[in-house]
Tab-separated table of C-alpha atoms in Angstrom:
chain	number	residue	atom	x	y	z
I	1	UNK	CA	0.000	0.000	0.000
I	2	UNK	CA	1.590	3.405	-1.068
I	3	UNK	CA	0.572	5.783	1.304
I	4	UNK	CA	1.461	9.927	1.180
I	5	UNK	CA	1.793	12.690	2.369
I	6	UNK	CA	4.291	11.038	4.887
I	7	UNK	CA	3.324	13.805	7.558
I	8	UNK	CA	0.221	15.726	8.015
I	9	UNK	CA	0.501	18.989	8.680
I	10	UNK	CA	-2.396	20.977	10.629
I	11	UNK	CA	-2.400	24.788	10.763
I	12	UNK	CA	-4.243	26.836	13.180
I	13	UNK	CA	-7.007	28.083	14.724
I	14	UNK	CA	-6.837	25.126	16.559
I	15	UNK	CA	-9.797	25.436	18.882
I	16	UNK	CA	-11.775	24.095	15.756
I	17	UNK	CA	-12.119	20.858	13.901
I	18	UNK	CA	-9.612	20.030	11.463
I	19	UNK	CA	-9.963	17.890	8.731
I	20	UNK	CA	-6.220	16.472	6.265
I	21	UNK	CA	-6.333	13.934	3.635
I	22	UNK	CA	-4.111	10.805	3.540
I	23	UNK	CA	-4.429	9.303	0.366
I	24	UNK	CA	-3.942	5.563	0.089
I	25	UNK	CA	-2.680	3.588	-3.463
I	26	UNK	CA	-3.350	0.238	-4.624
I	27	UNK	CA	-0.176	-1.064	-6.557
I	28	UNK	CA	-0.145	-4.356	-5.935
I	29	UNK	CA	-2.687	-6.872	-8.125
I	30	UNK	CA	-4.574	-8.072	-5.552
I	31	UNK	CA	-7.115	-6.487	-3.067
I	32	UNK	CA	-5.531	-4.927	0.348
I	33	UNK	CA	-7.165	-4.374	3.772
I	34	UNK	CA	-6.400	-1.481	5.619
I	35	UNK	CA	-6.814	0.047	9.298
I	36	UNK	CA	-5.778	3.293	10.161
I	37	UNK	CA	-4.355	3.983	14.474
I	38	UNK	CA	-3.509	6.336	16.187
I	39	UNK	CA	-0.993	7.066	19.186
I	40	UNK	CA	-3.636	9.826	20.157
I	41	UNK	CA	-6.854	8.338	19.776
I	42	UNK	CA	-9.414	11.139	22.020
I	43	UNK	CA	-7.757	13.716	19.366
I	44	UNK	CA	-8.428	12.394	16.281
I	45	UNK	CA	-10.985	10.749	14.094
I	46	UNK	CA	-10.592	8.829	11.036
I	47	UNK	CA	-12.920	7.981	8.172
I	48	UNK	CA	-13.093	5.553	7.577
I	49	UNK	CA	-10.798	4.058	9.793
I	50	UNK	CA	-10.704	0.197	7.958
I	51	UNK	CA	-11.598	-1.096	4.834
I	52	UNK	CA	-10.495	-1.982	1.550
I	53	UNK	CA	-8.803	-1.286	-1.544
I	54	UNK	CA	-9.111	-2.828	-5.166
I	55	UNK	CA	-5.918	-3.424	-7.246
I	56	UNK	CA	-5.359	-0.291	-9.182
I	57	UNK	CA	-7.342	1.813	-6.827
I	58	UNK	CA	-7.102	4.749	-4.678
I	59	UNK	CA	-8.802	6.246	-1.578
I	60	UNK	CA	-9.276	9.356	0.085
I	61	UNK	CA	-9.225	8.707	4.261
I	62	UNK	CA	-9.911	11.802	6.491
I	63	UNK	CA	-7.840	12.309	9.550
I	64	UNK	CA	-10.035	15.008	11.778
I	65	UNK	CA	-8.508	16.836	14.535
I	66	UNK	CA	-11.145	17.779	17.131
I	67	UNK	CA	-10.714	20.864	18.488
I	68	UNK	CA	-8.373	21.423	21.598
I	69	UNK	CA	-8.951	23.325	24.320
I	70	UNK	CA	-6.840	26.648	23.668
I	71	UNK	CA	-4.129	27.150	21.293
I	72	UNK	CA	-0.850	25.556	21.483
I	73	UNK	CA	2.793	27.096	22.448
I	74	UNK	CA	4.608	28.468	19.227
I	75	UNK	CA	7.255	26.330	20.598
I	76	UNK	CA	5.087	23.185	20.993
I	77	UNK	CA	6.387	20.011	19.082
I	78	UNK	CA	3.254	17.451	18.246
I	79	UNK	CA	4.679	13.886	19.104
I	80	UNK	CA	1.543	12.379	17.616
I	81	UNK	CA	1.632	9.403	15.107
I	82	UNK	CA	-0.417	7.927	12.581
I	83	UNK	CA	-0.017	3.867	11.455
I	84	UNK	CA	-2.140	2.571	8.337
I	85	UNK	CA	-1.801	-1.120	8.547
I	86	UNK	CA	-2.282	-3.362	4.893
I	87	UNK	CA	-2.927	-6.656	4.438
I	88	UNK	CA	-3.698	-8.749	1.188
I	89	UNK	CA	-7.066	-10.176	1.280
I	90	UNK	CA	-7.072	-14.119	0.271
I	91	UNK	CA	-9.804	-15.465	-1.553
I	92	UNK	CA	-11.322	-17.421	0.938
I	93	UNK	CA	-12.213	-14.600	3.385
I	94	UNK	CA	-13.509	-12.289	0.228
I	95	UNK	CA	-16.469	-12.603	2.424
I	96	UNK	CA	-15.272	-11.885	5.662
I	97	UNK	CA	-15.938	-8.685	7.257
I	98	UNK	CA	-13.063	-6.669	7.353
I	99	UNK	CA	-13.469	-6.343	11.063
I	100	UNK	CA	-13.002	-10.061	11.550
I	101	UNK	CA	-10.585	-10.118	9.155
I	102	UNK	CA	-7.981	-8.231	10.827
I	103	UNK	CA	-8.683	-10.207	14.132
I	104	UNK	CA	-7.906	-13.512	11.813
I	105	UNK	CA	-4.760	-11.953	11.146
I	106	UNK	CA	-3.455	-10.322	13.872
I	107	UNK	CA	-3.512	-13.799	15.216
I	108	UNK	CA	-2.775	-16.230	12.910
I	109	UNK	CA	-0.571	-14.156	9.945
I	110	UNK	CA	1.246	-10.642	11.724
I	111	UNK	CA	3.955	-11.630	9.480
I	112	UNK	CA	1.798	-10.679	6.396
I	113	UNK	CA	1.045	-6.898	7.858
I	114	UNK	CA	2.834	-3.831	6.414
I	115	UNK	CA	2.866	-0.733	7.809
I	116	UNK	CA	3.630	2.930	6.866
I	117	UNK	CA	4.355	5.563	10.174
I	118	UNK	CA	3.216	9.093	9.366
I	119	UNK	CA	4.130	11.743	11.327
I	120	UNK	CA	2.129	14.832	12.760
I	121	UNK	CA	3.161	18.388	12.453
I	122	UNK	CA	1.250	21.647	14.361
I	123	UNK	CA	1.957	24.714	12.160
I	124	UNK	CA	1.666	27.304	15.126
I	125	UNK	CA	2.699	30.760	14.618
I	126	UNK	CA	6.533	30.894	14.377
I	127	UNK	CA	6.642	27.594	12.814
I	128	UNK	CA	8.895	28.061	9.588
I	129	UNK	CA	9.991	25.105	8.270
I	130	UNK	CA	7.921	23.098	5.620
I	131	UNK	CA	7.522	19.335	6.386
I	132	UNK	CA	8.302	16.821	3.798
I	133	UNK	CA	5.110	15.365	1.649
I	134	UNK	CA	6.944	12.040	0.062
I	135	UNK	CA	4.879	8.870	0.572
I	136	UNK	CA	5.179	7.036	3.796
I	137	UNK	CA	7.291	3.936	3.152
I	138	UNK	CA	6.059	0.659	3.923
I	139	UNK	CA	7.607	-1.661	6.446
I	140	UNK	CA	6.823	-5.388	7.156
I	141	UNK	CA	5.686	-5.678	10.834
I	142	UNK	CA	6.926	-8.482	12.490
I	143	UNK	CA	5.329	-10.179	15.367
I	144	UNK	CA	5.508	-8.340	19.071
I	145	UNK	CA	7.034	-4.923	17.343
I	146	UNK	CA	7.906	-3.139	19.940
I	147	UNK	CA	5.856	-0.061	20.235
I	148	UNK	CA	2.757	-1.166	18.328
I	149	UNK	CA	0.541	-1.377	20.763
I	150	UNK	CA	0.562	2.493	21.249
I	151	UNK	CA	-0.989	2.676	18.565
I	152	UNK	CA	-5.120	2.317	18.608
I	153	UNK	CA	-7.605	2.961	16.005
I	154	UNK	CA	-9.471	6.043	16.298
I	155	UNK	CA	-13.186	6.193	16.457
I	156	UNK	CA	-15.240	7.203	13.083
I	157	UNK	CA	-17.434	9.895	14.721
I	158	UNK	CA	-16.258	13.417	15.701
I	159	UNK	CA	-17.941	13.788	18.940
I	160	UNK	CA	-17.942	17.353	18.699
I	161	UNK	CA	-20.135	20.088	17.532
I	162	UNK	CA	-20.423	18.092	14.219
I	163	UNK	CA	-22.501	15.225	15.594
I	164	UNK	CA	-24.288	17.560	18.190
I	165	UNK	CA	-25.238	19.876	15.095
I	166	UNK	CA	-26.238	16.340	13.362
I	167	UNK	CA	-28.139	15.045	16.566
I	168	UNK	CA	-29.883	18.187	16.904
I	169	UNK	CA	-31.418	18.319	13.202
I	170	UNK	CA	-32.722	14.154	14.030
I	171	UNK	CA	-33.969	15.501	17.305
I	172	UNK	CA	-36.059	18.214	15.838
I	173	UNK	CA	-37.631	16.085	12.908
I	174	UNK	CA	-38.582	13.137	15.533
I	175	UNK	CA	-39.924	15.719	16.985
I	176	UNK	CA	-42.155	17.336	14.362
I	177	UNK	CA	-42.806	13.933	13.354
I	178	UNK	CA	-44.720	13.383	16.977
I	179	UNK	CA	-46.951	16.278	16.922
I	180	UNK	CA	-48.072	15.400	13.191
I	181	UNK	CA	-49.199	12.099	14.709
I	182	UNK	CA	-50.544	13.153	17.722
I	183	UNK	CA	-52.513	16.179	15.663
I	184	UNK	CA	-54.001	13.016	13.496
I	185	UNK	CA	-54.660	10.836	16.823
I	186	UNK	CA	-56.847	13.640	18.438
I	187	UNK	CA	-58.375	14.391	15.318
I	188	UNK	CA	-60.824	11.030	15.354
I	189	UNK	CA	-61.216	11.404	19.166
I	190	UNK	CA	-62.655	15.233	18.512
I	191	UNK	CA	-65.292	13.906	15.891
I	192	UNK	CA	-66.246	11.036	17.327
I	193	UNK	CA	-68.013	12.862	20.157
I	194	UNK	CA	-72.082	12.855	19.285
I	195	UNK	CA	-73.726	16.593	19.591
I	196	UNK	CA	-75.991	16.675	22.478
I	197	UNK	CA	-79.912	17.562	21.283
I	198	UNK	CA	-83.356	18.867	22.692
I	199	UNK	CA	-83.151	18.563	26.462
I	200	UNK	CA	-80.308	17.038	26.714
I	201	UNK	CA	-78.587	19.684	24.613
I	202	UNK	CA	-80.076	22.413	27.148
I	203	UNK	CA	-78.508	20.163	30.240
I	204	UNK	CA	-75.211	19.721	28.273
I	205	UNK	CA	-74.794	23.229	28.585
I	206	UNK	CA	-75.687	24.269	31.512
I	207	UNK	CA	-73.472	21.945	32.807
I	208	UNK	CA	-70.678	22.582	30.362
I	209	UNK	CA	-71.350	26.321	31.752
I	210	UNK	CA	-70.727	25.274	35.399
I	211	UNK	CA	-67.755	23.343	34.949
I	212	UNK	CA	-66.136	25.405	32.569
I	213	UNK	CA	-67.150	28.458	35.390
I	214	UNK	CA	-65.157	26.679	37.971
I	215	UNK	CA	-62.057	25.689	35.414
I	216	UNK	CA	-61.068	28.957	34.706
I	217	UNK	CA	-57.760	29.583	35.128
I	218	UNK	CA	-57.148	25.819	36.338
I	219	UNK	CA	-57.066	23.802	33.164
I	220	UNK	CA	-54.691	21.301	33.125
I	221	UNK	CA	-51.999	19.866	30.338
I	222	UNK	CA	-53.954	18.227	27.644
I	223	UNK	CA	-52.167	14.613	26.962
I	224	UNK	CA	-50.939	14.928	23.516
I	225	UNK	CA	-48.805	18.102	24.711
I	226	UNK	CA	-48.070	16.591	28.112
I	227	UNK	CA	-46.456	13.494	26.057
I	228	UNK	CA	-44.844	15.817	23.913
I	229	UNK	CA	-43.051	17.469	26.731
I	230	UNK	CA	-42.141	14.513	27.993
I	231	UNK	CA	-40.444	13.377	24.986
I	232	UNK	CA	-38.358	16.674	24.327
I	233	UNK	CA	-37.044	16.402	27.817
I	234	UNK	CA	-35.588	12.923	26.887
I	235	UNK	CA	-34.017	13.848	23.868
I	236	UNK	CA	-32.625	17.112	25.277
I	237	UNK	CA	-31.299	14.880	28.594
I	238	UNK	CA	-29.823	12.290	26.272
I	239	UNK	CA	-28.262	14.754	24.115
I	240	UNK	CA	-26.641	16.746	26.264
I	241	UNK	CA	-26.022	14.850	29.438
């Protein structure tokens, strides 16, 4: 697997997501899996973060830095890492999952895994020099490397004010979604109600008058809104707590 640039280079503001491209290459003749870690896995997302790639092809992976707390020093020197991991895929596991293909051959075949390091760079201000952008350069991993299990792979979700945005917008149409259905539940229940006539239509309401006389001002939550309510508080709790 040809993989480049060989570091990733991430330029301020860094309070803010930040999104590079590592670009992975096909040039062998049969398909490759892939998996993408990290040595700083709460700091970075990757999508996606495994899968494969056909003979002849190439892929676009992003690497997403999630916004940090407050800017870094102009002095500050990023130690962070990146490992994509490659593996041919045989014929007989064409159906295999790639999940449970890598945990078939991180047990059975390491010696089959190649890896390319790539290296993380934080362009603060000050920060002069210009990192080199040459493919990473694969290395066969042999079995108990030392220093690979630093390395973990990074979640696929940025669990920042991407996904909340996202959550929000799902929140809001289940939402809207409800009060259609509960408009259309009440609607039946409303019409279904005979009209009172004659006597019984004089009784109706003078007793309609007397209750609604001692309501005033007292009338509780009708149910559809009271469920409603109910609802919204659950999705706001769940969403933000």
């Amino acid at each position: 697997m040809e993989v480049s640039p060989s570091t990733l280079e991430f330029s301020g503001p860094f309070t803010q997501s930040i999104t590079r491209l590592l670009t992975l290459h096909n040039k062998t003749s049969e398909p490759l899996a892939y998996k993408v870690k990290t040595t700083a896995p709460k700091l970075y997302c990757v999508r996606p973060n495994a899968s494969r790639v056909n003979p002849g092809e190439t892929i676009k992976v992003q690497i997403i830095l999630q916004g940090l707390k407050s800017e870094p020093a102009p002095d500050f020197k990023c130690k962070d890492k990146f490992l994509v991991q490659s593996v041919p895929i045989p014929a007989e596991s064409e159906v295999v999952s790639i999940h449970d293909l890598w945990s078939s051959v991180e047990k059975t075949s390491k010696d089959k895994i190649s890896d390319a390091k790539i290296r993380v760079v934080y362009k603060t201000v000050g920060t002069s020099a210009t990192e080199p952008t040459s493919p990473a350069t694969p290395v066969p991993v042999a079995a108990g490397t030392a220093g690979a299990a630093a390395f973990t792979t990074p979640s696929t979700a940025n669990g920042r004010a991407d996904d909340a945005q996202s959550t929000t917008a799902v929140v809001d149409e289940k939402i809207a979604n409800l009060e259609s259905e509960l408009k259309k539940a009440a609607a039946p229940a409303e019409k279904s109600v005979p009209e009172p006539t004659g006597a019984a239509a004089s009784t109706s309401a003078s007793s309609t008058g007397a209750v609604t006389g001692t309501r005033t001002g007292g009338q509780g939550v009708p149910i559809p809104v009271a469920l409603l309510l109910c609802l919204i508080a659950f999705l706001l709790a769940w969403l933000f707590f």
